[in-house]
Coordinates of C-alpha atoms in Angstrom, one line a residue:
V1 CA -22.5 -40.6 -7.2
R2 CA -24.7 -39.4 -4.3
D3 CA -26.9 -42.3 -4.7
M4 CA -23.9 -45.0 -4.7
P5 CA -23.5 -46.9 -1.4
G6 CA -20.2 -46.4 0.4
R7 CA -19.9 -42.7 -0.7
S8 CA -18.4 -40.5 2.0
T9 CA -21.0 -39.1 4.4
A10 CA -19.4 -35.9 4.5
E11 CA -20.7 -33.3 2.3
P12 CA -18.5 -30.9 1.0
P13 CA -19.4 -27.3 1.5
M14 CA -21.7 -25.7 -1.2
E15 CA -19.1 -23.0 -2.3
S16 CA -16.7 -26.2 -2.7
L17 CA -18.9 -27.8 -4.8
F18 CA -19.6 -25.0 -7.3
R19 CA -15.8 -24.8 -7.5
D20 CA -15.0 -28.3 -7.9
A21 CA -18.1 -28.5 -10.7
R22 CA -16.4 -25.9 -12.5
N23 CA -12.6 -27.2 -12.2
L24 CA -14.3 -30.9 -13.2
R25 CA -15.9 -29.6 -16.6
R26 CA -12.3 -27.8 -17.4
N27 CA -10.6 -31.3 -16.6
V28 CA -13.2 -33.5 -18.4
D29 CA -12.6 -31.7 -21.5
L30 CA -8.8 -31.8 -21.5
L31 CA -8.7 -35.6 -20.6
A32 CA -11.3 -36.7 -22.7
S33 CA -9.4 -35.4 -25.8
Q34 CA -6.7 -37.9 -24.8
V35 CA -8.7 -41.0 -24.3
T36 CA -9.2 -43.5 -27.0
A37 CA -12.7 -44.7 -27.6
G38 CA -12.8 -48.3 -26.2
A39 CA -10.2 -47.6 -23.7
L40 CA -11.4 -49.0 -20.1
I41 CA -11.1 -46.5 -17.3
L42 CA -10.9 -48.0 -13.8
V43 CA -11.6 -46.6 -10.4
R44 CA -10.7 -48.3 -7.1
R45 CA -13.7 -48.4 -5.0
E46 CA -13.0 -48.2 -1.1
E47 CA -14.5 -46.7 1.9
P48 CA -15.2 -44.1 1.8
L49 CA -16.0 -43.7 -1.7
A50 CA -14.1 -41.0 -3.5
W51 CA -16.7 -38.9 -5.2
Y52 CA -14.6 -36.7 -7.4
D53 CA -12.7 -39.8 -8.7
V54 CA -15.8 -41.4 -9.7
A55 CA -17.4 -38.2 -11.2
L56 CA -14.2 -37.5 -12.9
A57 CA -13.7 -40.7 -14.6
A58 CA -17.5 -41.4 -15.6
A59 CA -17.3 -38.0 -17.3
V60 CA -14.3 -38.7 -19.0
A61 CA -15.4 -42.2 -20.1
G62 CA -18.9 -40.7 -21.2
K63 CA -17.5 -38.0 -23.5
A64 CA -14.7 -40.1 -24.7
G65 CA -16.6 -43.3 -25.7
A66 CA -14.7 -45.2 -23.0
A67 CA -16.1 -47.7 -20.5
M68 CA -15.7 -47.3 -16.9
E69 CA -15.8 -49.9 -14.1
L70 CA -15.5 -49.4 -10.2
V71 CA -13.0 -52.1 -8.8
P72 CA -13.9 -52.9 -5.2
V73 CA -10.4 -53.8 -3.4
S74 CA -9.8 -55.5 -0.1
G75 CA -5.8 -55.8 -0.6
A76 CA -3.8 -57.4 -3.0
S77 CA -5.6 -60.9 -2.8
G78 CA -9.2 -59.2 -3.9
S79 CA -11.0 -60.9 -6.8
L80 CA -11.7 -59.1 -9.9
P81 CA -15.4 -58.3 -10.6
P82 CA -16.8 -60.5 -13.4
G83 CA -15.7 -59.3 -16.8
M84 CA -12.5 -58.3 -15.6
D85 CA -10.5 -61.4 -16.1
N86 CA -7.5 -61.4 -17.6
A87 CA -8.8 -62.9 -20.7
S88 CA -11.4 -60.3 -21.4
R89 CA -9.6 -57.2 -20.4
A90 CA -6.1 -58.1 -21.9
P91 CA -4.1 -55.0 -22.3
A92 CA -3.2 -56.3 -25.9
T93 CA -7.0 -55.1 -27.0
T94 CA -7.9 -52.5 -24.8
P95 CA -6.0 -49.8 -23.2
V96 CA -6.4 -49.7 -19.4
L97 CA -6.4 -46.4 -17.6
V98 CA -6.6 -45.5 -14.0
C99 CA -8.5 -42.6 -12.8
A100 CA -7.2 -40.8 -9.7
A101 CA -8.0 -37.1 -9.4
W102 CA -5.5 -36.6 -6.6
V103 CA -2.0 -38.5 -6.6
D104 CA -0.7 -37.1 -3.2
G105 CA 0.9 -38.4 0.1
T106 CA -2.5 -39.2 1.5
S107 CA -3.8 -41.1 -1.6
S108 CA -0.9 -42.6 -2.6
S109 CA -0.6 -45.8 -0.1
S110 CA -4.0 -46.9 -1.2
L111 CA -3.7 -46.2 -4.7
R112 CA -0.2 -48.2 -4.7
V113 CA -2.0 -51.1 -3.4
F114 CA -4.7 -50.9 -6.3
F115 CA -1.9 -51.0 -9.0
D116 CA -0.3 -54.0 -7.2
Y117 CA -3.7 -55.4 -7.1
L118 CA -4.0 -54.9 -11.0
G119 CA -0.7 -55.7 -11.5
G120 CA -1.2 -59.3 -9.8
H121 CA -4.0 -59.9 -12.4
G122 CA -2.1 -59.3 -15.1
I123 CA -3.3 -56.1 -16.0
Q124 CA -0.8 -53.7 -17.7
V125 CA -1.8 -49.8 -16.8
A126 CA -1.2 -47.8 -20.0
G127 CA -2.1 -44.5 -18.2
L128 CA -3.0 -42.3 -15.2
L129 CA -5.7 -39.9 -15.5
S130 CA -5.0 -37.1 -12.5
I131 CA -5.4 -33.6 -12.4
R132 CA -3.1 -33.3 -9.0
F133 CA 0.2 -35.3 -9.2
E134 CA 3.0 -35.3 -6.8
K135 CA 6.1 -37.1 -8.2
S136 CA 7.6 -38.0 -4.6
A137 CA 4.3 -39.6 -3.9
A138 CA 4.3 -41.9 -6.8
T139 CA 8.0 -42.4 -8.0
A140 CA 8.4 -45.8 -6.0
W141 CA 5.4 -47.5 -7.4
L142 CA 4.1 -46.2 -10.7
P143 CA 4.7 -48.8 -13.0
E144 CA 7.0 -48.1 -16.1
S145 CA 4.4 -48.9 -18.5
C146 CA 2.0 -46.2 -17.1
R147 CA 2.6 -42.8 -18.2
L148 CA 0.9 -39.8 -16.8
V149 CA -1.9 -38.6 -19.2
A150 CA -2.5 -35.3 -17.8
C151 CA -2.0 -32.8 -15.1
S152 CA -4.1 -30.2 -15.9
A153 CA -5.6 -26.9 -14.4
P154 CA -6.0 -25.5 -11.9
Q155 CA -2.7 -27.1 -10.4
V156 CA -0.4 -26.7 -13.7
G157 CA 1.8 -24.0 -12.6
Q158 CA 2.7 -25.7 -9.1
L159 CA 3.1 -29.1 -10.9
T160 CA 5.2 -28.6 -13.9
A161 CA 8.5 -29.9 -12.6
A162 CA 6.8 -32.8 -11.1
A163 CA 4.9 -33.9 -14.3
T164 CA 8.1 -33.1 -16.4
A165 CA 9.9 -35.5 -14.1
A166 CA 7.1 -38.2 -14.3
A167 CA 7.8 -37.8 -18.0
E168 CA 11.2 -38.0 -18.4
D169 CA 11.4 -41.7 -19.5
T170 CA 12.0 -41.9 -23.2
P171 CA 9.0 -43.5 -25.1
S172 CA 11.2 -46.1 -26.7
A173 CA 11.5 -47.3 -23.0
R174 CA 7.9 -48.0 -22.5
P175 CA 6.0 -51.0 -23.9
Q176 CA 4.8 -50.1 -27.4
S177 CA 1.5 -51.5 -26.9
A178 CA 0.9 -48.9 -23.9
R179 CA 2.1 -46.0 -26.0
K180 CA -0.1 -46.9 -29.2
R181 CA -3.4 -47.1 -27.5
L182 CA -3.5 -43.6 -26.3
R183 CA -4.0 -40.7 -28.3
D184 CA -1.6 -37.3 -28.5
P185 CA -2.3 -35.8 -25.4
A186 CA -4.8 -32.5 -26.0
P187 CA -3.6 -29.4 -27.4
G188 CA -1.6 -27.5 -24.6
V189 CA -2.0 -30.2 -22.0
A190 CA 1.1 -32.3 -22.8
E191 CA 3.2 -29.6 -22.9
A192 CA 2.0 -27.7 -19.6
A193 CA 2.4 -31.1 -18.0
G194 CA 5.4 -32.4 -19.4
A195 CA 3.5 -35.6 -20.8
G196 CA 5.6 -35.7 -24.0
G197 CA 2.7 -34.8 -26.3
K198 CA 2.7 -32.4 -29.1
K199 CA 2.8 -28.6 -28.6
K200 CA -0.4 -26.6 -28.5
K201 CA -1.2 -25.2 -31.8
L202 CA -3.7 -22.6 -31.6
L203 CA -5.2 -21.4 -34.9
P204 CA -5.8 -17.8 -34.0
L205 CA -7.9 -14.8 -35.1
D206 CA -7.6 -14.3 -39.0
T207 CA -8.2 -10.8 -39.8
S208 CA -8.3 -9.2 -43.2
S209 CA -6.7 -5.6 -43.4
S210 CA -9.0 -2.7 -42.7
T211 CA -8.1 1.0 -43.2
A212 CA -11.7 1.9 -42.1
G213 CA -11.6 2.7 -38.3
H214 CA -11.0 -0.8 -35.9
E215 CA -12.9 -2.9 -38.0
G216 CA -11.7 -6.2 -39.6
G217 CA -12.2 -9.7 -40.8
E218 CA -12.0 -12.7 -38.2
R219 CA -11.3 -16.7 -38.6
E220 CA -10.7 -18.8 -35.6
K221 CA -10.3 -22.5 -35.5
E222 CA -10.1 -24.4 -32.9
A223 CA -7.4 -27.5 -32.6
A224 CA -9.5 -29.5 -30.3
I225 CA -11.9 -30.5 -33.1
A226 CA -10.5 -33.4 -34.8
E227 CA -12.1 -32.5 -38.0
K228 CA -10.5 -28.9 -38.0
E229 CA -13.9 -27.1 -38.7
A230 CA -13.1 -23.6 -40.2
R231 CA -15.3 -20.7 -39.4
A232 CA -14.7 -17.5 -41.5
G233 CA -16.8 -14.3 -41.3
R234 CA -16.8 -10.4 -40.6
D235 CA -16.3 -9.4 -37.2
H236 CA -15.6 -6.0 -35.8
H237 CA -13.5 -7.0 -32.8
A238 CA -10.3 -7.2 -34.6
S239 CA -8.0 -5.0 -36.7
T240 CA -4.5 -5.4 -38.0
T241 CA -2.0 -3.4 -40.1
G242 CA -0.5 -6.4 -41.4
D243 CA 3.5 -6.7 -41.7
K244 CA 5.6 -3.8 -42.8
D245 CA 9.1 -3.8 -44.0
S246 CA 11.8 -1.4 -43.6
S247 CA 12.7 -1.0 -47.1
G248 CA 12.9 2.6 -48.1
S249 CA 13.3 3.5 -44.5
T250 CA 17.1 4.9 -44.3
G251 CA 18.5 4.4 -40.8
S252 CA 16.2 1.8 -39.7
D253 CA 17.4 -1.4 -37.7
F254 CA 14.7 -3.7 -38.2
L255 CA 13.1 -6.1 -40.9
F256 CA 9.6 -5.6 -40.7
S257 CA 7.0 -4.4 -38.0
S258 CA 3.3 -5.8 -37.5
C259 CA 0.4 -4.7 -35.1
F260 CA -2.7 -6.1 -34.2
E261 CA -5.7 -4.6 -32.0
Y262 CA -8.4 -6.3 -30.5
K263 CA -11.0 -4.6 -28.7
A264 CA -13.1 -5.3 -25.6
N265 CA -14.2 -1.7 -25.0
E266 CA -16.8 -0.1 -27.1
P267 CA -15.4 1.6 -28.8
I268 CA -11.7 0.6 -28.5
E269 CA -9.7 2.8 -26.3
D270 CA -6.3 1.6 -27.5
R271 CA -4.3 3.3 -30.3
H272 CA -1.0 2.7 -32.2
A273 CA 1.1 4.6 -34.5
D274 CA 4.6 4.1 -36.2
R275 CA 6.6 6.4 -38.5
S276 CA 9.7 6.4 -40.5
L277 CA 11.9 9.7 -40.2
G278 CA 14.4 8.6 -42.6
P279 CA 18.1 9.0 -41.3
A280 CA 16.7 10.2 -37.9
G281 CA 15.1 6.7 -37.2
H282 CA 11.8 5.0 -37.0
I283 CA 9.2 5.4 -34.2
F284 CA 6.9 2.6 -32.8
C285 CA 4.2 3.6 -30.5
V286 CA 1.4 2.0 -28.5
M287 CA -1.3 3.8 -26.5
D288 CA -3.5 2.6 -24.0
G289 CA -6.4 4.9 -23.3
H290 CA -8.7 5.0 -20.4
G291 CA -11.8 7.1 -19.6
G292 CA -12.9 7.0 -23.1
V293 CA -10.9 7.8 -26.1
L294 CA -10.1 11.6 -26.0
A295 CA -6.5 11.2 -24.6
S296 CA -5.1 8.3 -26.7
Q297 CA -6.5 9.7 -29.9
F298 CA -5.0 13.1 -29.1
V299 CA -1.6 11.1 -28.4
A300 CA -1.8 9.1 -31.5
D301 CA -2.2 12.5 -33.4
H302 CA 0.5 14.5 -31.8
L303 CA 3.3 12.7 -30.0
L304 CA 4.9 11.4 -33.1
D305 CA 4.9 15.0 -34.6
E306 CA 6.6 16.2 -31.1
V307 CA 9.0 13.5 -31.3
A308 CA 10.0 14.2 -34.9
E309 CA 10.5 18.0 -34.1
E310 CA 12.7 17.4 -31.2
L311 CA 14.7 15.0 -33.1
R312 CA 15.1 17.5 -35.9
V313 CA 16.2 20.3 -33.5
L314 CA 18.7 18.0 -32.2
D315 CA 20.2 16.8 -35.5
S316 CA 20.3 20.4 -36.6
A317 CA 22.4 21.3 -33.7
K318 CA 26.3 21.3 -34.0
E319 CA 28.1 18.4 -32.8
D320 CA 29.5 20.0 -29.4
E321 CA 26.3 20.7 -28.6
A322 CA 25.2 17.2 -28.6
A323 CA 28.2 15.2 -27.6
D324 CA 26.5 12.6 -26.0
E325 CA 23.9 11.2 -28.5
T326 CA 22.0 8.9 -26.2
E327 CA 21.6 11.3 -23.5
A328 CA 20.4 14.0 -26.0
V329 CA 17.9 11.6 -27.7
Q330 CA 16.2 10.5 -24.1
V331 CA 16.1 14.2 -23.2
A332 CA 14.1 15.1 -26.7
L333 CA 12.0 12.3 -25.8
K334 CA 10.9 13.4 -22.6
R335 CA 10.5 16.8 -24.1
A336 CA 8.1 15.4 -26.7
F337 CA 6.1 14.0 -23.9
Q338 CA 5.4 17.2 -21.9
S339 CA 4.8 18.7 -25.1
T340 CA 1.9 16.4 -25.8
E341 CA 0.7 16.8 -22.2
S342 CA 0.8 20.6 -22.5
A343 CA -1.0 20.4 -25.8
F344 CA -3.7 18.3 -24.3
R345 CA -4.4 20.4 -21.3
Q346 CA -4.6 23.4 -23.8
E347 CA -7.5 21.3 -25.5
L348 CA -9.1 20.9 -22.5
D349 CA -9.0 24.5 -21.5
T350 CA -10.4 25.5 -24.9
M351 CA -13.4 23.1 -24.1
R352 CA -13.7 24.4 -20.7
A353 CA -13.8 27.9 -22.0
A354 CA -16.4 27.2 -24.6
G355 CA -18.6 26.0 -21.8
K356 CA -18.5 22.2 -22.0
V357 CA -18.8 20.4 -18.9
V358 CA -15.2 19.0 -18.4
K359 CA -15.9 17.0 -15.1
T360 CA -18.2 14.6 -16.9
P361 CA -16.7 11.1 -17.6
G362 CA -14.4 10.9 -20.9
I363 CA -13.1 14.5 -20.4
A364 CA -11.5 15.3 -17.4
N365 CA -10.6 11.6 -16.5
A366 CA -9.6 10.8 -19.9
G367 CA -5.9 9.5 -20.0
A368 CA -3.5 7.5 -21.7
C369 CA -0.8 5.1 -20.8
V370 CA 2.2 5.2 -23.8
V371 CA 4.8 3.2 -24.7
L372 CA 7.2 4.5 -27.6
V373 CA 10.4 2.8 -29.1
L374 CA 12.9 4.7 -31.2
M375 CA 15.1 2.8 -33.4
R376 CA 18.0 5.3 -34.3
R377 CA 21.4 4.7 -35.2
G378 CA 22.1 1.5 -34.0
Y379 CA 20.5 2.3 -30.5
L380 CA 16.9 1.3 -29.1
Y381 CA 15.4 4.1 -27.1
T382 CA 12.2 3.9 -25.0
A383 CA 9.9 6.5 -23.5
H384 CA 6.9 5.3 -21.3
V385 CA 4.3 6.5 -19.2
G386 CA 1.8 3.9 -17.3
D387 CA 2.0 0.3 -18.0
C388 CA 2.1 -0.1 -21.4
R389 CA 5.2 -2.5 -21.8
A390 CA 8.2 -3.0 -24.4
I391 CA 10.4 -6.2 -24.2
I392 CA 13.2 -7.3 -26.2
A393 CA 14.0 -10.9 -27.3
S394 CA 17.4 -11.5 -27.3
K395 CA 19.6 -14.8 -27.5
A396 CA 20.5 -15.9 -24.1
S397 CA 24.1 -16.2 -23.2
A398 CA 25.8 -19.6 -22.9
S399 CA 26.2 -19.2 -19.3
A400 CA 22.3 -18.7 -18.6
M401 CA 21.5 -21.6 -21.0
T402 CA 24.0 -23.7 -19.0
E403 CA 22.5 -22.7 -15.7
G404 CA 18.8 -23.7 -16.9
S405 CA 20.0 -27.1 -18.4
R406 CA 22.1 -27.9 -15.2
K407 CA 18.8 -27.3 -12.8
R408 CA 17.0 -29.5 -15.3
S409 CA 13.4 -28.2 -14.5
R410 CA 11.0 -26.8 -16.8
A411 CA 10.7 -23.5 -14.7
A412 CA 14.5 -22.9 -15.2
M413 CA 14.2 -23.5 -18.9
S414 CA 10.9 -21.8 -19.3
K415 CA 12.9 -18.3 -18.9
F416 CA 14.6 -19.3 -22.3
P417 CA 11.9 -20.0 -24.9
R418 CA 13.9 -21.4 -28.0
G419 CA 16.9 -20.3 -26.3
L420 CA 15.8 -16.6 -26.1
E421 CA 15.6 -14.1 -23.1
A422 CA 12.8 -12.0 -22.6
I423 CA 14.5 -8.5 -21.5
P424 CA 12.2 -6.0 -20.1
L425 CA 12.9 -2.4 -21.4
T426 CA 10.4 -0.8 -19.5
T427 CA 9.1 -0.8 -15.7
D428 CA 5.4 -0.6 -15.1
H429 CA 4.2 2.8 -13.6
N430 CA 1.3 1.3 -10.9
C431 CA 1.0 1.0 -7.3
Y432 CA 2.5 -2.0 -7.3
N433 CA 6.0 -0.3 -8.0
P434 CA 7.4 0.7 -4.6
I435 CA 9.4 3.4 -6.3
E436 CA 6.2 4.8 -7.9
V437 CA 4.4 4.7 -4.7
D438 CA 6.9 6.7 -3.0
A439 CA 6.9 9.2 -6.0
V440 CA 3.2 9.6 -5.5
R441 CA 3.4 10.4 -1.6
S442 CA 6.3 12.9 -2.2
R443 CA 4.0 14.9 -4.7
C444 CA 0.8 14.8 -2.2
P445 CA 2.3 14.8 1.3
N446 CA -0.9 16.0 3.1
D447 CA -2.6 13.0 1.6
R448 CA -1.4 10.2 4.1
N449 CA -3.6 7.8 2.3
A450 CA -2.5 8.4 -1.2
I451 CA -2.5 4.9 -2.3
R452 CA -6.0 3.0 -1.5
A453 CA -8.6 0.8 -3.0
S454 CA -11.6 2.4 -4.5
R455 CA -14.9 2.7 -2.5
N456 CA -16.8 0.3 -5.3
D457 CA -13.6 -2.4 -4.9
M458 CA -13.9 -2.4 -1.1
M459 CA -17.7 -2.9 -1.3
V460 CA -17.6 -6.0 -3.4
I461 CA -14.7 -7.1 -1.3
R462 CA -17.1 -7.1 1.9
Q463 CA -19.8 -8.9 -0.1
R464 CA -17.7 -11.5 -1.8
G465 CA -14.2 -11.4 -0.4
G466 CA -11.0 -11.3 -2.8
T467 CA -8.3 -8.5 -2.9
A468 CA -8.7 -4.8 -3.8
I469 CA -6.7 -3.2 -6.4
K470 CA -4.5 -0.8 -5.4
R471 CA -5.2 2.8 -6.7
V472 CA -4.0 6.4 -6.6
A473 CA -6.4 8.2 -4.5
G474 CA -8.5 5.3 -4.9
S475 CA -9.3 6.1 -8.4
L476 CA -6.4 5.6 -11.0
A477 CA -4.5 2.3 -11.0
V478 CA -1.4 3.8 -13.1
T479 CA 0.9 6.3 -11.4
R480 CA 1.8 8.0 -14.5
A481 CA -0.2 9.1 -17.8
I482 CA -1.0 11.8 -20.2
G483 CA -4.0 13.2 -19.4
D484 CA -6.2 12.5 -16.1
V485 CA -6.1 16.1 -15.3
Y486 CA -8.5 15.5 -12.6
L487 CA -5.5 14.1 -10.4
K488 CA -3.0 16.9 -11.7
D489 CA -5.0 20.2 -12.0
P490 CA -7.1 21.7 -9.1
R491 CA -9.3 23.3 -11.8
Y492 CA -10.5 19.9 -12.8
A493 CA -9.9 17.9 -9.4
P494 CA -13.3 17.2 -7.4
E495 CA -13.4 18.6 -4.3
E496 CA -12.0 15.8 -2.5
F497 CA -8.7 16.0 -4.4
R498 CA -8.3 19.7 -4.9
N499 CA -6.1 20.0 -2.1
H500 CA -3.9 16.9 -2.8
V501 CA -3.0 17.3 -6.6
P502 CA -0.9 16.6 -8.4
Y503 CA -1.0 12.9 -7.6
I504 CA 0.5 11.5 -11.1
T505 CA 2.8 13.2 -13.8
A506 CA 3.0 13.0 -17.5
E507 CA 6.9 12.9 -17.1
A508 CA 8.3 9.9 -19.4
E509 CA 10.9 7.5 -18.0
T510 CA 13.5 6.7 -21.0
S511 CA 16.1 4.2 -21.6
A512 CA 18.9 3.5 -24.4
R513 CA 20.3 0.5 -25.3
A514 CA 22.8 -0.5 -28.0
L515 CA 21.5 -3.3 -30.2
S516 CA 23.7 -6.1 -30.8
E517 CA 23.5 -9.3 -33.3
D518 CA 21.7 -11.1 -30.5
D519 CA 19.0 -9.0 -30.3
C520 CA 16.2 -10.7 -32.5
F521 CA 12.5 -8.9 -32.0
V522 CA 10.9 -6.0 -29.8
V523 CA 7.3 -6.3 -28.5
L524 CA 5.4 -3.4 -27.5
A525 CA 1.8 -3.9 -26.1
S526 CA -1.0 -2.5 -23.9
D527 CA -1.6 -3.9 -20.5
G528 CA -4.2 -6.0 -22.1
I529 CA -1.4 -8.4 -23.3
W530 CA 0.6 -8.2 -20.0
E531 CA -2.5 -8.8 -17.7
I532 CA -2.7 -12.2 -19.1
S533 CA 0.7 -13.2 -20.3
T534 CA 4.2 -13.1 -18.9
N535 CA 7.0 -11.8 -20.7
E536 CA 8.5 -15.1 -21.5
D537 CA 4.8 -16.4 -22.7
V538 CA 4.9 -13.7 -25.4
V539 CA 8.6 -14.3 -26.6
G540 CA 7.8 -17.8 -26.7
W541 CA 4.8 -17.4 -29.1
A542 CA 6.7 -15.2 -31.4
A543 CA 9.5 -17.5 -31.7
D544 CA 7.2 -20.4 -32.4
F545 CA 5.6 -18.4 -35.0
L546 CA 8.9 -17.9 -36.5
A547 CA 9.9 -21.4 -36.3
R548 CA 6.7 -22.6 -38.1
K549 CA 7.6 -20.3 -40.9
L550 CA 10.7 -22.0 -41.4
S551 CA 9.0 -25.6 -41.5
D552 CA 7.2 -27.5 -44.0
A553 CA 4.0 -26.5 -42.5
P554 CA 1.2 -24.5 -44.8
P555 CA 1.7 -21.1 -45.4
L556 CA 0.4 -18.9 -42.2
E557 CA -2.4 -16.8 -43.0
V558 CA -1.7 -14.6 -39.8
T559 CA 0.8 -12.1 -38.6
I560 CA 3.0 -12.6 -35.9
S561 CA 1.1 -10.0 -33.5
Q562 CA -2.2 -11.6 -34.4
E563 CA -0.3 -15.0 -33.2
I564 CA 0.5 -13.2 -30.0
A565 CA -3.1 -11.6 -29.1
A566 CA -4.6 -14.9 -30.1
Q567 CA -2.3 -17.2 -27.8
A568 CA -3.1 -14.3 -24.9
L569 CA -7.1 -14.6 -25.6
A570 CA -6.6 -18.5 -25.5
N571 CA -5.4 -18.1 -21.9
V572 CA -8.5 -15.8 -21.1
A573 CA -10.8 -18.5 -22.4
S574 CA -9.1 -21.2 -20.6
Q575 CA -9.2 -19.3 -17.4
Q576 CA -12.9 -18.6 -17.7
D577 CA -13.8 -22.2 -18.9
L578 CA -14.6 -21.1 -22.3
S579 CA -14.1 -22.0 -25.8
V580 CA -11.8 -19.3 -28.0
S581 CA -14.9 -19.1 -30.2
T582 CA -17.3 -18.5 -27.4
L583 CA -15.0 -15.7 -26.0
A584 CA -15.0 -14.0 -29.5
K585 CA -18.7 -14.0 -29.6
L586 CA -19.2 -11.9 -26.5
K587 CA -19.9 -8.1 -27.0
H588 CA -19.3 -5.0 -24.8
P589 CA -19.5 -5.2 -21.8
D590 CA -19.4 -8.8 -21.0
R591 CA -16.1 -9.0 -23.1
R592 CA -14.8 -6.2 -21.1
K593 CA -15.3 -8.1 -17.7
L594 CA -13.0 -10.7 -19.2
H595 CA -10.1 -8.8 -20.6
D596 CA -8.8 -5.3 -21.6
D597 CA -8.5 -3.7 -25.2
I598 CA -5.3 -5.7 -26.6
T599 CA -2.6 -4.1 -28.9
C600 CA 0.4 -5.8 -29.6
M601 CA 3.2 -4.5 -32.0
V602 CA 6.1 -6.5 -32.9
V603 CA 9.2 -5.2 -34.5
V604 CA 11.5 -7.8 -35.8
L605 CA 15.3 -6.8 -36.0
R606 CA 16.5 -10.6 -37.7
S607 CA 15.7 -13.0 -40.2
A608 CA 13.7 -15.9 -39.0
E609 CA 16.5 -18.2 -39.9
S610 CA 19.0 -16.1 -37.7
I611 CA 16.7 -16.2 -35.1
I612 CA 15.7 -19.8 -34.8
G613 CA 18.4 -21.2 -36.1
G614 CA 20.6 -19.6 -33.4
S615 CA 18.2 -20.5 -30.7
I616 CA 18.3 -24.1 -31.4
A617 CA 22.2 -24.3 -31.6
A618 CA 22.1 -22.5 -28.1
E619 CA 19.9 -25.2 -26.9
E620 CA 21.8 -27.9 -28.1
G621 CA 24.9 -26.4 -27.2
S622 CA 23.7 -26.3 -23.6

């Protein structure tokens, strides 16, 4: 491109070149998978030459086995170059595509002239390759035969509505020849861009059950490979407990549960546990450790025992002593968290008395975020500290679905994947929660800068730019946790914190919710999921999994929790310009730089037929 005559003399900054090269590679992979071999990609050649258009078209053509030609345009009366006459380039034999990396207000007028120019010579354009598309700039002149092939990263989020609107015409309204010459859009691209293609199908990590630590098997398949290459082998990154049904668990309000772990740290710092309490209910719990595994393992070993004991005491009380069941259960859960915190401190005190150096990493700074769900007698209770999160998928109300349908936007309807609403059961206890920030400051009023960035973060920001993470005392990202005694107890606090502790607390926040027939499934997960996925993403992935179980597709070889984790990891891979298989091969510490430990637990309350059948009916009714 640099050597082509007529290119722009303005050189983009080096930083821009690096960024564009990275984006170009991602866009090439997405676009090339949609272009049929033998297609003809046209790029308008004007002064100055749009180097990004040319580079994008050339790379896509080379990867897809298509041809590319630069077409000089001096207005609608310009002549076609040799070989571009109507007889040799008729769309009946060759799909003609136009590549324009950016279709916006600035480029629209010249691109319109180009389309008029091609149309005047009898060339029917079957598709437009674009990575930035503004509907308002193209609606008036984009030919009916031309559909938007892709609108890919990095502008997907902002352009969903525009791309959807551009693809609203039904396929039957377009010439059959134009539709048949293009492959189905690449997995995930058409769905994000609304180009009417097939929904993304990621074949996720498939692990065999393991009872020895956190080791298991792993299988990955990349949907972008047409031949569906399969790779099977042992891998120590993943572990799954499989699906557990609730048969024999008297008093439970669910059908089955599933949990999956995928590690980024070495060793993994996440833990999970579940236990049937018979008539007293069923407990599900996810722990996200930090500063090592000491705290998360302790919580896994003790918290459920504390909850069981508190509920035993509650159930043995007379009815008049526990008139408000829901309030009493929440108090019991809070006591169980506090008892676990006290027991952990006693453990550290014993270590301290034995002469262990408790200020070393992994002891005084060991902590755990925890989310616990209790299913009990028709109610769902939560108790949590930190940024582990729980959500429930419930069938969206008719009024909400009608409002989303009325707006006719993908953004509005994406709030209700398959007619389900993602309802948060917990709030994140971190430094971006204003209520939590006020609580931290009230606990240590003599530290006027209790919420601040770490010194390391500030050093990186000065060197590379960006935004620093807000932390408690410039150290911890969460405002509640079990452990982290260096931010609670002056005996364990470094000198700079000693006069200000306690900064944080282990007091659990609780909630109670009466379960209804509209409630479908619950998801508990560590922040390894929530950092890279929205609540709606997770509900949509789980619902799609259940829908596939009802379809005629081959039997699924993964669990519902594995599916969610695999989709979240695919998000990470896409953001980092990596394939899923490349991401899976990374070892610690490289893997930890890209994502945290992932633990996902799903508790399914209703049958797949009830969940998916009802959601489809809701969508049709709206």
